[in-house]
PDB file of C-alpha atoms in Angstrom:
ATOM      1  CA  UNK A   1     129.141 105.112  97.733  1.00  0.00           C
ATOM      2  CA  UNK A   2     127.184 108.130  95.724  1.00  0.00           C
ATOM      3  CA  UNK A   3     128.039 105.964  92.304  1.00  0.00           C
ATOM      4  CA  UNK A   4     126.754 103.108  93.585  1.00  0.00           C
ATOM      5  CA  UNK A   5     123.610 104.151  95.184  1.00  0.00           C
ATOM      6  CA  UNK A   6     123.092 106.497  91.954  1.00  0.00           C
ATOM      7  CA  UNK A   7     122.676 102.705  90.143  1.00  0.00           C
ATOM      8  CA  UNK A   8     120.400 101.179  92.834  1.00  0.00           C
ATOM      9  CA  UNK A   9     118.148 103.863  92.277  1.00  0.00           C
ATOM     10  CA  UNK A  10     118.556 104.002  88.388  1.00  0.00           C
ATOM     11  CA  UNK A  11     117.546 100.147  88.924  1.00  0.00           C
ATOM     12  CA  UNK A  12     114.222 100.851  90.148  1.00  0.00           C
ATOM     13  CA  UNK A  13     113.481 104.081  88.417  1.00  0.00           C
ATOM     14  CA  UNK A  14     114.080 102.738  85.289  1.00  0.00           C
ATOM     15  CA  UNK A  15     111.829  99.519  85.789  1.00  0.00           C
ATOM     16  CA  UNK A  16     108.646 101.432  86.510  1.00  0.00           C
ATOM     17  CA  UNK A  17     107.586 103.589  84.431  1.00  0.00           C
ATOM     18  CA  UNK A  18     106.141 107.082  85.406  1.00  0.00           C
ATOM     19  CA  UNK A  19     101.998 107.171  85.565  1.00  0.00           C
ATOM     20  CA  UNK A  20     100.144 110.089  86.392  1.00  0.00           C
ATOM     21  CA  UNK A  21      97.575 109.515  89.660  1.00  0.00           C
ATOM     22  CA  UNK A  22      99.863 106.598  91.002  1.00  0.00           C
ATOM     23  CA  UNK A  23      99.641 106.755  94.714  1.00  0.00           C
ATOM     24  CA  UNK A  24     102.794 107.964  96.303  1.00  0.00           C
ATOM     25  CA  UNK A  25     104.774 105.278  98.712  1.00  0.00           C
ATOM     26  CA  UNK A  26     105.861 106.552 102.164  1.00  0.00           C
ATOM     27  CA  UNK A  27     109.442 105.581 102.846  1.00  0.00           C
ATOM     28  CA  UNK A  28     110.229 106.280 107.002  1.00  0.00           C
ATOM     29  CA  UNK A  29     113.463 106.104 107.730  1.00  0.00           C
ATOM     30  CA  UNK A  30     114.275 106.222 111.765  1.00  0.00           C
ATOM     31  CA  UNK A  31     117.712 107.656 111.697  1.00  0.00           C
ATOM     32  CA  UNK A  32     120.285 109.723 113.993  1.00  0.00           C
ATOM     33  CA  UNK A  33     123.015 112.156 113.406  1.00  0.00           C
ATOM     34  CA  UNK A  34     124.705 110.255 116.514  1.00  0.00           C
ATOM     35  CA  UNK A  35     124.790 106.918 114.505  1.00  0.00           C
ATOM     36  CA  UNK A  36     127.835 105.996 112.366  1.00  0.00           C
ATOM     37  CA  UNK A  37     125.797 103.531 109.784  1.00  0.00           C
ATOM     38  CA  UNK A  38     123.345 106.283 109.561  1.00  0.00           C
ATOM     39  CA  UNK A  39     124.718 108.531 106.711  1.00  0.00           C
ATOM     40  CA  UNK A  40     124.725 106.327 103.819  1.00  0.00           C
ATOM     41  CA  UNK A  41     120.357 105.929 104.316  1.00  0.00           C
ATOM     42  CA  UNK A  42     120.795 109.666 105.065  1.00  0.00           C
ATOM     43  CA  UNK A  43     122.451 110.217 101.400  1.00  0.00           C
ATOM     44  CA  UNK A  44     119.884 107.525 100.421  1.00  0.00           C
ATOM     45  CA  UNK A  45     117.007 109.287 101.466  1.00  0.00           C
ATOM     46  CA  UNK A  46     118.000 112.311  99.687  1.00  0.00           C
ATOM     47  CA  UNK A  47     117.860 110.228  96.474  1.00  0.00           C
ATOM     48  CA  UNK A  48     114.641 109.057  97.000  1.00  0.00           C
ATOM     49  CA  UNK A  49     113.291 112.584  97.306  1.00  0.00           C
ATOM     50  CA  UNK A  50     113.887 113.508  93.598  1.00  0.00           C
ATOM     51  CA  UNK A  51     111.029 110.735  92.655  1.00  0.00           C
ATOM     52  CA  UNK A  52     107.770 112.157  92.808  1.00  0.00           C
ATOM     53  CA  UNK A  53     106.370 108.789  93.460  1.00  0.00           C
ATOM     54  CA  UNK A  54     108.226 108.603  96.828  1.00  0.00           C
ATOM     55  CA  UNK A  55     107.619 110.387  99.664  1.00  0.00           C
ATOM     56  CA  UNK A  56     111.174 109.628 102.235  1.00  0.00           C
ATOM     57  CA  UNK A  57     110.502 110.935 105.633  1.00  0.00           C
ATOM     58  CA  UNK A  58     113.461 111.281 107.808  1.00  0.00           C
ATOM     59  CA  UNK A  59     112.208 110.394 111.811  1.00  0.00           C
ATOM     60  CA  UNK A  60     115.123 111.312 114.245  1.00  0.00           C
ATOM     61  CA  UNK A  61     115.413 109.307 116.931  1.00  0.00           C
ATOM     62  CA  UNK A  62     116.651 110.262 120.341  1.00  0.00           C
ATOM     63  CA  UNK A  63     117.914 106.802 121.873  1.00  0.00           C
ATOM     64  CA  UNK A  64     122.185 107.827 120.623  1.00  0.00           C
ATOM     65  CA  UNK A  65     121.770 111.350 122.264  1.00  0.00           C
ATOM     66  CA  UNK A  66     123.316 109.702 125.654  1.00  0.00           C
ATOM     67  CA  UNK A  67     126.576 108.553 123.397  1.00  0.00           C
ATOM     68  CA  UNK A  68     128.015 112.380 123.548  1.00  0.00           C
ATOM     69  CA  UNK A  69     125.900 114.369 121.050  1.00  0.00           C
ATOM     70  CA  UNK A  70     122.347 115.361 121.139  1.00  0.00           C
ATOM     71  CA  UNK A  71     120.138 115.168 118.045  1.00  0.00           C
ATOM     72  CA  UNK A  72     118.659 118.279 117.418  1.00  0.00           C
ATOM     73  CA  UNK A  73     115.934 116.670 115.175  1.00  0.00           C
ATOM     74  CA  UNK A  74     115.142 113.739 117.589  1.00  0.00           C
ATOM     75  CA  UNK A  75     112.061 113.784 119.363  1.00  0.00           C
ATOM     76  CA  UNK A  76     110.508 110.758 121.847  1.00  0.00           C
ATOM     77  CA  UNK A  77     107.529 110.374 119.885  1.00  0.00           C
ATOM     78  CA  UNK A  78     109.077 109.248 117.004  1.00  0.00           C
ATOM     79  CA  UNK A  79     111.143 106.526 119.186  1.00  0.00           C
ATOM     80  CA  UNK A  80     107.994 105.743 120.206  1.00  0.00           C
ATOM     81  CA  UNK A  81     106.870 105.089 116.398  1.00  0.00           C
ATOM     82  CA  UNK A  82     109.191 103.111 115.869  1.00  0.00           C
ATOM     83  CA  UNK A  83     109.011 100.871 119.059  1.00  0.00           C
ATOM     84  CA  UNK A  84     105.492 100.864 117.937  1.00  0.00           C
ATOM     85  CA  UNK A  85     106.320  99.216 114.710  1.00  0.00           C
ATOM     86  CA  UNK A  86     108.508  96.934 116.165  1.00  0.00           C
ATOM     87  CA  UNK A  87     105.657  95.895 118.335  1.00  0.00           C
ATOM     88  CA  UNK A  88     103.237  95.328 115.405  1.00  0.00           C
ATOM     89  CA  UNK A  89     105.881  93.097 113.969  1.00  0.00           C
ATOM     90  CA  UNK A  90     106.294  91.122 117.104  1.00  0.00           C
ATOM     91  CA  UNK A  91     109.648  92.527 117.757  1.00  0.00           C
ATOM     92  CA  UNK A  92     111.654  93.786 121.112  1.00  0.00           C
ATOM     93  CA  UNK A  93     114.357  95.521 118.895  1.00  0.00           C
ATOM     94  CA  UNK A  94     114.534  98.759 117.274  1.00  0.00           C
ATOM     95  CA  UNK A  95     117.749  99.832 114.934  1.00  0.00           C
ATOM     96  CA  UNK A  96     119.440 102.520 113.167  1.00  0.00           C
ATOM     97  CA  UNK A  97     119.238 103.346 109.986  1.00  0.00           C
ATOM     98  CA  UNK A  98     115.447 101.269 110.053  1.00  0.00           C
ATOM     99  CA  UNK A  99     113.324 101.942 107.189  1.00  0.00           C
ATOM    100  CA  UNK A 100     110.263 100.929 106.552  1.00  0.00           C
ATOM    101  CA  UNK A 101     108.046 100.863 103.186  1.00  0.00           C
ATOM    102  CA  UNK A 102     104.481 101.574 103.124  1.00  0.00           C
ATOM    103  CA  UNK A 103     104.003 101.103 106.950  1.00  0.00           C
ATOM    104  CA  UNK A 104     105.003  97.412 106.407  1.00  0.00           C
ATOM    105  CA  UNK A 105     108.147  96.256 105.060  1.00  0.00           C
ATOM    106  CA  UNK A 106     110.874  96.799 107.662  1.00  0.00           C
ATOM    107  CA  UNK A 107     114.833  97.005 106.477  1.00  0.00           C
ATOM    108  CA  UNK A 108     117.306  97.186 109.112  1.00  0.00           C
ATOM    109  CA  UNK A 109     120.418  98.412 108.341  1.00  0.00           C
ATOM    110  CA  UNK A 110     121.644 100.145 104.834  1.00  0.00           C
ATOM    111  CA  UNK A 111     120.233  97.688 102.272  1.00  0.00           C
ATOM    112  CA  UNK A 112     119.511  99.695  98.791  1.00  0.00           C
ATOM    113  CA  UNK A 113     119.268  96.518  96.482  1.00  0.00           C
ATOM    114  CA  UNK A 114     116.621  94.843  98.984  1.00  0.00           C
ATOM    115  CA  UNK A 115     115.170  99.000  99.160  1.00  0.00           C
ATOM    116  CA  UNK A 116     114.710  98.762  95.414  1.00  0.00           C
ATOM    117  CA  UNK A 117     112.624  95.556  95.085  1.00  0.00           C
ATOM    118  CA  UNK A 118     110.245  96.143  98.042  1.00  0.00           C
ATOM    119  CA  UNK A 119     109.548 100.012  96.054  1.00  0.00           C
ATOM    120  CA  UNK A 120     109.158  98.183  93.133  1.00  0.00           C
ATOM    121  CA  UNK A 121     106.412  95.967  94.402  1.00  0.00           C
ATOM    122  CA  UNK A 122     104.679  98.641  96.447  1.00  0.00           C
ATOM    123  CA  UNK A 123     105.014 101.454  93.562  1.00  0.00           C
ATOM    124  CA  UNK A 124     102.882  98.634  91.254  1.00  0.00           C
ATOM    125  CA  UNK A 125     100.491  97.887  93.796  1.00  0.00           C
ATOM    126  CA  UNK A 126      97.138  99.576  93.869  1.00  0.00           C
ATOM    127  CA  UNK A 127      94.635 100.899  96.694  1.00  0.00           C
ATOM    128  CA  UNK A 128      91.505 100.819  97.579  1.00  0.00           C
ATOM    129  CA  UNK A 129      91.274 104.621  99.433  1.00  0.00           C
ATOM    130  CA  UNK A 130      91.559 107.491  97.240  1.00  0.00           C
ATOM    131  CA  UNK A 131      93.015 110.620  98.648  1.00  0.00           C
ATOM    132  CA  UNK A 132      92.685 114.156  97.615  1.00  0.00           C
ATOM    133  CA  UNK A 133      93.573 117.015 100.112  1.00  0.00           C
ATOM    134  CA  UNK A 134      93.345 120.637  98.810  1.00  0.00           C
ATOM    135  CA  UNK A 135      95.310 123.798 100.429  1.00  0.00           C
ATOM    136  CA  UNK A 136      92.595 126.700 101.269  1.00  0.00           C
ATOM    137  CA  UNK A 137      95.257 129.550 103.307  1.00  0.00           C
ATOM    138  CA  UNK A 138      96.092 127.930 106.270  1.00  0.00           C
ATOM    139  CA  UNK A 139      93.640 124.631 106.498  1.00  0.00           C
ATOM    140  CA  UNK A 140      93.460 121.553 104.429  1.00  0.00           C
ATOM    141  CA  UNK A 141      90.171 120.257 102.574  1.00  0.00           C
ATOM    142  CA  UNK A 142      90.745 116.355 103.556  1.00  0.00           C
ATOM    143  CA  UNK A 143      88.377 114.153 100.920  1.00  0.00           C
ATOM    144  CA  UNK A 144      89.141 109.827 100.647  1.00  0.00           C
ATOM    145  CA  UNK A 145      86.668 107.373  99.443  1.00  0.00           C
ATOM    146  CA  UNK A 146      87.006 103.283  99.598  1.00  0.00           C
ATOM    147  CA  UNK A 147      86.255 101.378  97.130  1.00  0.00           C
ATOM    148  CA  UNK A 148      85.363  98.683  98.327  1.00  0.00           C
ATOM    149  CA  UNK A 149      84.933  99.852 101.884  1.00  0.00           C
ATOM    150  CA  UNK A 150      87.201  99.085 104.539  1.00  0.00           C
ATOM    151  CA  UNK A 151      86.698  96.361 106.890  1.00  0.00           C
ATOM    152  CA  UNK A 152      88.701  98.206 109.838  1.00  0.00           C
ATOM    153  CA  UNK A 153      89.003 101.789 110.907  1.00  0.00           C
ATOM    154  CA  UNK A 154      92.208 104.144 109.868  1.00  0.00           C
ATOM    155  CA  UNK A 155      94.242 106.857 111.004  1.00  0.00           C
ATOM    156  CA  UNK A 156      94.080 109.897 109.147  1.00  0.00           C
ATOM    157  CA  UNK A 157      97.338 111.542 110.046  1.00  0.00           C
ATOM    158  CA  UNK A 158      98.752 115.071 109.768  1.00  0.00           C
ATOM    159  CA  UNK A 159     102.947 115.261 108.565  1.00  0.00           C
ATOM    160  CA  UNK A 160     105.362 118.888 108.920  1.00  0.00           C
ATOM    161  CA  UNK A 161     108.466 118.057 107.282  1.00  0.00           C
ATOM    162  CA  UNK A 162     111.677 120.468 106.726  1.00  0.00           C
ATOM    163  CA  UNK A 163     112.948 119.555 103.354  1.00  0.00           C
ATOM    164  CA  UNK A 164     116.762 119.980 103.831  1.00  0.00           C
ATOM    165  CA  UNK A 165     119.220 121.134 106.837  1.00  0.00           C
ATOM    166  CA  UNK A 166     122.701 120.781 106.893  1.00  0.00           C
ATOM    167  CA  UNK A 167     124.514 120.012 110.426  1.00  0.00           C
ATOM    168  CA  UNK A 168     127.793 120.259 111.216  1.00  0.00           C
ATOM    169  CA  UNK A 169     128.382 117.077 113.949  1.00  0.00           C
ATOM    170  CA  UNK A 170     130.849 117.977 116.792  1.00  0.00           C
ATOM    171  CA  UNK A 171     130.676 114.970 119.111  1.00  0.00           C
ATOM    172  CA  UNK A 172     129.843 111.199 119.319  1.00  0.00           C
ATOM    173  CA  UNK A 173     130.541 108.632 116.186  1.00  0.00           C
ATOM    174  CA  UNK A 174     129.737 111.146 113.622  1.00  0.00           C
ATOM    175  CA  UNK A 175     132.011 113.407 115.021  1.00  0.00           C
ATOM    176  CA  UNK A 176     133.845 116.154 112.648  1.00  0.00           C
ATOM    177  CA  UNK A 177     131.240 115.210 109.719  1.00  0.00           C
ATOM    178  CA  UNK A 178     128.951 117.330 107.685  1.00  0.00           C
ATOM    179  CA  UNK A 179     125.883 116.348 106.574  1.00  0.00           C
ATOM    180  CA  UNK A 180     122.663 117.333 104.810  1.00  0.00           C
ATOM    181  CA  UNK A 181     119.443 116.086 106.168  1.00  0.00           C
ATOM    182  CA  UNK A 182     116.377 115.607 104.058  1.00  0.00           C
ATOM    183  CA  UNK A 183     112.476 115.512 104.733  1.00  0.00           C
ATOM    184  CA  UNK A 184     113.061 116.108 108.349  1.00  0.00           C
ATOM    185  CA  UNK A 185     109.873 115.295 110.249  1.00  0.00           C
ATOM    186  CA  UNK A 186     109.053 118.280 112.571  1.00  0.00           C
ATOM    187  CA  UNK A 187     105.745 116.785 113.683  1.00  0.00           C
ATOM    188  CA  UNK A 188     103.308 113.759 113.310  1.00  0.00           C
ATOM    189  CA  UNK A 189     100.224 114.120 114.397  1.00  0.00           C
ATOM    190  CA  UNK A 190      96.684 112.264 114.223  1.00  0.00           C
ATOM    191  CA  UNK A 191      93.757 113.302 112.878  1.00  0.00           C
ATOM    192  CA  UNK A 192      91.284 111.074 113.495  1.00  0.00           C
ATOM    193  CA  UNK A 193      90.029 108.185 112.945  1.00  0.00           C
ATOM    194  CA  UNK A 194      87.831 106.894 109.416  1.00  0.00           C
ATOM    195  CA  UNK A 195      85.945 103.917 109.441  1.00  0.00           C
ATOM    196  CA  UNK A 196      86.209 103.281 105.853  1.00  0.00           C
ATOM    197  CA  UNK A 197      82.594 103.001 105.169  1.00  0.00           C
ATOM    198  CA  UNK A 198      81.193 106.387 104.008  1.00  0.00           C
ATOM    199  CA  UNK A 199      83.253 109.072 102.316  1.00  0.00           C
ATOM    200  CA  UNK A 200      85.346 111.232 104.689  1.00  0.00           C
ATOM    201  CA  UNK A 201      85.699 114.889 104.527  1.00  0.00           C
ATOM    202  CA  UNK A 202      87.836 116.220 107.350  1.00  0.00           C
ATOM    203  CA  UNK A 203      89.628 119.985 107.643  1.00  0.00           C
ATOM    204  CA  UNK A 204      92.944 120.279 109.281  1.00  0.00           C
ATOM    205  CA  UNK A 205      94.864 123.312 110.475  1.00  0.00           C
ATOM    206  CA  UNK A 206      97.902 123.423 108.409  1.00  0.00           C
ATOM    207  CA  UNK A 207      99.749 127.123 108.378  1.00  0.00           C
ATOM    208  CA  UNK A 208     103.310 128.125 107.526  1.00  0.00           C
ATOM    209  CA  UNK A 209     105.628 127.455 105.295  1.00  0.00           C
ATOM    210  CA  UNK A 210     106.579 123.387 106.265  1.00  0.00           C
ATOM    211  CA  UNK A 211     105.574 121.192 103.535  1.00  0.00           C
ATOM    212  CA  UNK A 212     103.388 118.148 104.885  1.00  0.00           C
ATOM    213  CA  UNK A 213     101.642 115.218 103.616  1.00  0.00           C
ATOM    214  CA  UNK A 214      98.275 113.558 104.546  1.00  0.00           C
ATOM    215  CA  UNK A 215      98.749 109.736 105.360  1.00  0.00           C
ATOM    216  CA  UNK A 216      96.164 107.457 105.899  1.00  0.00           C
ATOM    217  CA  UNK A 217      97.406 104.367 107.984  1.00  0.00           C
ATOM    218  CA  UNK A 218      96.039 100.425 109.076  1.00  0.00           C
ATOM    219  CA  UNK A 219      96.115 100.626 113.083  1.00  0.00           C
ATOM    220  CA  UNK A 220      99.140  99.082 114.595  1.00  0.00           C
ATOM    221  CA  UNK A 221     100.885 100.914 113.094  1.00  0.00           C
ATOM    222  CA  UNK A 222     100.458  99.026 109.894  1.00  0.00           C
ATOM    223  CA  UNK A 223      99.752  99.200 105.582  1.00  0.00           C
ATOM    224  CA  UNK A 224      99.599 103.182 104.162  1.00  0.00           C
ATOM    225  CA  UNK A 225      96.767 103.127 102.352  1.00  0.00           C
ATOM    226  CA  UNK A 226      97.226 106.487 100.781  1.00  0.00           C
ATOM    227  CA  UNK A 227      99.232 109.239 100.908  1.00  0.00           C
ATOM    228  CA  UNK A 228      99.105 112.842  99.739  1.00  0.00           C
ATOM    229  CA  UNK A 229     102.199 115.434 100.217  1.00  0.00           C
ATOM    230  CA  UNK A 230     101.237 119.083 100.803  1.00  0.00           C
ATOM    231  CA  UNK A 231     103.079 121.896  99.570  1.00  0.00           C
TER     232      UNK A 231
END
């Protein structure tokens, strides 16, 4: 499975080249150490991670817990994200592993071919919000422009992420398996909201050691605009 993941990925890495300043893509991928299709997005995800470009964020959802063992990442709210996706897309499911590209594409299931080609697209695409966000101790300096101004209001929203964590699963499917964990949302949290039309300049608490990221988001939920991790 690692050899032939290792190609998908070569696939898509090798058919866009690098460019300074290109917007990062937000890859969210509702998963579950209770869930037996899970690991291979899991190992996935952890792939994704070496490309600057991409920013994979690992949500933990909380729905398998009942099945004999108890996620210790999962939290409601992000079942609740992703019901709220489903929603937006004028769905009553939700599914494990679920990723979904940019706040828009949806892939059910483990699908790394289809994966590649919607990354493709979004990593050529371009925006019209510019992001910058700059560390001062324990706040962030938020800045974004529009060019040409939005027609809707955003979210400006606030990620903590743990970058790895290895769990050893006792119960349920997974049962007896190891397995490292990558970009493991902690917290998501909202900002605010930008109209679009005048710059914005926002400050954000943001201590510890956590890396983060700054997303800015179509209501719904729907399109990432921009995105800007935080070290």
């Amino acid at each position: 499975m690692r050899h032939y993941v290792s190609a998908v990925c070569g696939l898509w890495l090798a058919a866009v080249a690098p460019v300074q300043a290109e917007p990062v893509v937000v890859v969210e991928l509702f998963t579950s150490q209770g869930c037996s299709a899970c690991p291979p997005a899991d190992e996935f995800v952890a792939m994704l991670a070496s490309d600057p470009r991409i920013l994979p964020l690992a949500l933990h959802v909380d729905y398998w817990d009942y099945i004999g063992w108890a996620d210790k990442f999962a939290h409601p709210k992000f079942t609740d994200r992703q019901r709220a996706y489903a929603r937006a897309a004028g769905s009553r499911t939700i599914y494990t592993p679920q990723l979904i590209i940019g706040g828009r594409d949806r892939i059910e299931g483990f699908a790394p071919e289809e994966t590649a080609d919607r990354l493709r697209a979004h990593l050529t695409e371009g925006s019209p919000v510019r992001l910058s966000v700059t560390r001062q101790g324990d706040r962030l300096v938020i800045h974004a422009e529009a060019d040409p101004p939005l027609t809707e209001p955003v979210r400006v929203q606030l990620v903590r992420y743990k970058p790895a964590e290895t769990v050893t699963i006792e119960r349920g499917e997974n049962a007896g398996r190891t397995i490292t964990y990558t970009n493991i949302v902690t917290s998501w949290e909202g900002l605010g909201d930008w109209g679009g039309q005048e710059p914005l300049e926002l400050t954000a608490a943001f201590a510890g050691q956590e890396p983060g990221a700054v997303i800015v988001q179509g209501a719904g939920p729907a399109t990432i605009l921009a995105a800007a991790r935080v070290e």
